Amino acid sequence: MKQFSLFLFVLFFNSCQYFEKQVPSEKELLQKELKSINWKEVDEYPSVVDCEKIPDKKQRQQCFFEVMAQLIQEKLDIDTLSIMYPELDTIEVKVTVFPNATMKFEPQFPKDSVAYDTIKIDSILHARLVDFPKINPAIKRGIPVKTQFILPVILKERDRK
């Protein structure tokens, strides 16, 4: 009987330890989860209807970048950029896609670039880069998020000899 009592005491003593463990607070769990999220990556990149059918995430991203570069190029083809700056064959455009599916375009120039009237080029971009097809914003954990990327846009092909 003594052994049985000792067994019950040991069992009771050890089982009490299970009840003493602290449950993490909601705040601690949230902080842990937020730290585990890679905020530099999105679950789904921005997209256009033509690219939605592609199942592979990287190929869908590439499709979107190609469509955007082509659309920007077509919209700038009809402009005077190539006449104003004949030496300018490519321009880098920073594209921001906001969660509400609106976009912003900013030309990117080298820091030491004084050869270009950046204000004039910026105003041309704002005037020409309108009326795009519907863009679906990037998604992170089921929520639309803002994304930014830089696209090289070919203004004219260099003559090949």
Short mmCIF file of C-alpha atoms in Angstrom, two decimals:
data_model
loop_
_atom_site.label_atom_id
_atom_site.label_comp_id
_atom_site.label_asym_id
_atom_site.label_seq_id
_atom_site.Cartn_x
_atom_site.Cartn_y
_atom_site.Cartn_z
CA MET A 1 0.00 0.00 0.00
CA LYS A 2 2.91 2.32 0.74
CA GLN A 3 4.22 1.82 -2.76
CA PHE A 4 0.85 2.68 -4.24
CA SER A 5 0.62 5.87 -2.15
CA LEU A 6 4.14 6.84 -3.16
CA PHE A 7 3.24 6.21 -6.81
CA LEU A 8 0.14 8.40 -6.53
CA PHE A 9 2.17 11.16 -4.86
CA VAL A 10 4.84 11.05 -7.61
CA LEU A 11 2.15 10.95 -10.30
CA PHE A 12 0.29 13.87 -8.74
CA PHE A 13 3.49 15.89 -8.23
CA ASN A 14 4.66 15.36 -11.81
CA SER A 15 1.25 16.02 -13.33
CA CYS A 16 1.05 19.39 -11.57
CA GLN A 17 4.01 20.53 -13.62
CA TYR A 18 1.88 20.26 -16.75
CA PHE A 19 -0.61 22.73 -15.37
CA GLU A 20 2.03 25.27 -14.39
CA LYS A 21 3.30 25.85 -17.95
CA GLN A 22 2.49 29.33 -19.11
CA VAL A 23 0.51 29.81 -22.28
CA PRO A 24 2.09 32.54 -24.47
CA SER A 25 0.06 35.71 -24.67
CA GLU A 26 -1.68 36.79 -27.85
CA LYS A 27 0.81 39.64 -28.18
CA GLU A 28 3.81 37.29 -27.90
CA LEU A 29 2.34 34.95 -30.51
CA LEU A 30 1.67 37.90 -32.86
CA GLN A 31 5.24 39.22 -32.45
CA LYS A 32 6.66 35.75 -33.11
CA GLU A 33 4.52 35.39 -36.24
CA LEU A 34 5.45 38.88 -37.52
CA LYS A 35 9.15 38.10 -37.10
CA SER A 36 8.76 34.88 -39.07
CA ILE A 37 7.26 36.65 -42.12
CA ASN A 38 9.62 37.61 -44.94
CA TRP A 39 8.37 41.13 -45.69
CA LYS A 40 10.64 41.50 -48.72
CA GLU A 41 8.76 38.79 -50.64
CA VAL A 42 5.13 38.65 -51.70
CA ASP A 43 2.98 35.57 -52.04
CA GLU A 44 1.70 36.70 -55.45
CA TYR A 45 3.26 39.34 -57.68
CA PRO A 46 1.17 41.99 -59.42
CA SER A 47 -0.47 40.62 -62.52
CA VAL A 48 -2.51 41.39 -65.61
CA VAL A 49 -5.26 39.24 -67.10
CA ASP A 50 -2.97 37.88 -69.85
CA CYS A 51 -0.61 36.44 -67.22
CA GLU A 52 -3.20 35.07 -64.78
CA LYS A 53 -3.45 31.71 -66.59
CA ILE A 54 0.22 30.87 -65.97
CA PRO A 55 0.42 28.50 -62.98
CA ASP A 56 4.14 28.97 -62.20
CA LYS A 57 4.78 31.95 -59.89
CA LYS A 58 8.13 32.97 -61.46
CA GLN A 59 6.84 32.65 -65.03
CA ARG A 60 3.75 34.69 -64.11
CA GLN A 61 6.03 37.38 -62.62
CA GLN A 62 8.18 37.41 -65.77
CA CYS A 63 5.07 37.65 -67.94
CA PHE A 64 3.88 40.67 -65.94
CA PHE A 65 7.25 42.44 -66.25
CA GLU A 66 7.38 41.77 -70.01
CA VAL A 67 3.80 43.01 -70.55
CA MET A 68 4.44 46.16 -68.49
CA ALA A 69 7.73 46.94 -70.29
CA GLN A 70 6.04 46.44 -73.67
CA LEU A 71 3.06 48.64 -72.74
CA ILE A 72 5.33 51.42 -71.45
CA GLN A 73 7.51 51.13 -74.56
CA GLU A 74 4.46 51.39 -76.86
CA LYS A 75 3.15 54.43 -75.00
CA LEU A 76 6.53 56.17 -75.18
CA ASP A 77 7.18 55.23 -78.83
CA ILE A 78 4.84 57.96 -80.00
CA ASP A 79 6.65 60.64 -78.05
CA THR A 80 9.50 63.03 -78.52
CA LEU A 81 11.91 61.43 -76.06
CA SER A 82 13.95 59.87 -78.86
CA ILE A 83 14.03 63.21 -80.71
CA MET A 84 14.91 65.23 -77.62
CA TYR A 85 17.55 62.73 -76.49
CA PRO A 86 18.76 60.73 -79.50
CA GLU A 87 21.48 59.09 -77.41
CA LEU A 88 18.89 57.75 -74.95
CA ASP A 89 17.97 54.24 -76.10
CA THR A 90 16.77 52.81 -72.78
CA ILE A 91 15.18 54.39 -69.75
CA GLU A 92 14.68 52.76 -66.38
CA VAL A 93 11.23 53.35 -64.94
CA LYS A 94 10.39 52.74 -61.30
CA VAL A 95 6.87 51.33 -61.21
CA THR A 96 4.84 51.37 -58.01
CA VAL A 97 1.68 49.27 -57.87
CA PHE A 98 -0.51 50.26 -54.93
CA PRO A 99 -2.94 47.96 -53.09
CA ASN A 100 -5.88 49.72 -54.77
CA ALA A 101 -4.41 48.74 -58.21
CA THR A 102 -3.31 52.28 -59.12
CA MET A 103 0.20 52.82 -60.47
CA LYS A 104 2.90 55.46 -60.32
CA PHE A 105 5.81 55.81 -62.76
CA GLU A 106 9.12 57.54 -62.03
CA PRO A 107 12.11 57.75 -64.40
CA GLN A 108 15.39 56.62 -62.85
CA PHE A 109 18.60 58.37 -63.80
CA PRO A 110 22.18 57.98 -62.62
CA LYS A 111 22.92 60.36 -59.72
CA ASP A 112 25.50 62.28 -61.77
CA SER A 113 23.14 62.67 -64.74
CA VAL A 114 22.90 66.32 -65.76
CA ALA A 115 22.52 65.62 -69.47
CA TYR A 116 18.76 65.07 -69.20
CA ASP A 117 15.98 67.41 -68.20
CA THR A 118 14.56 65.02 -65.63
CA ILE A 119 11.54 67.24 -64.91
CA LYS A 120 10.58 67.25 -68.61
CA ILE A 121 11.06 63.48 -68.94
CA ASP A 122 9.03 62.94 -65.77
CA SER A 123 6.18 65.08 -67.14
CA ILE A 124 6.24 63.13 -70.43
CA LEU A 125 5.99 59.86 -68.49
CA HIS A 126 3.04 61.17 -66.47
CA ALA A 127 1.27 62.34 -69.63
CA ARG A 128 1.84 59.15 -71.65
CA LEU A 129 1.64 56.41 -69.06
CA VAL A 130 -2.12 56.38 -68.54
CA ASP A 131 -4.99 54.05 -69.45
CA PHE A 132 -3.30 50.77 -68.61
CA PRO A 133 -5.28 47.54 -68.48
CA LYS A 134 -6.49 46.43 -65.05
CA ILE A 135 -3.57 45.52 -62.80
CA ASN A 136 -4.07 43.12 -59.91
CA PRO A 137 -1.86 44.24 -57.01
CA ALA A 138 0.61 41.96 -55.25
CA ILE A 139 -0.73 39.80 -52.43
CA LYS A 140 0.91 39.06 -49.07
CA ARG A 141 -0.94 36.66 -46.78
CA GLY A 142 -4.21 37.30 -48.60
CA ILE A 143 -3.95 41.12 -48.43
CA PRO A 144 -3.19 43.44 -51.39
CA VAL A 145 0.14 45.23 -50.79
CA LYS A 146 2.25 47.94 -52.43
CA THR A 147 5.13 46.78 -54.62
CA GLN A 148 7.88 48.61 -56.47
CA PHE A 149 10.20 47.47 -59.22
CA ILE A 150 12.42 49.02 -61.86
CA LEU A 151 11.83 48.14 -65.50
CA PRO A 152 14.32 48.87 -68.25
CA VAL A 153 12.27 50.22 -71.16
CA ILE A 154 13.82 50.25 -74.63
CA LEU A 155 12.99 53.50 -76.38
CA LYS A 156 14.69 52.58 -79.64
CA GLU A 157 16.82 49.77 -80.94
CA ARG A 158 20.39 50.72 -81.66
CA ASP A 159 21.40 50.40 -85.26
CA ARG A 160 23.31 47.21 -85.85
CA LYS A 161 26.10 47.26 -88.37
#
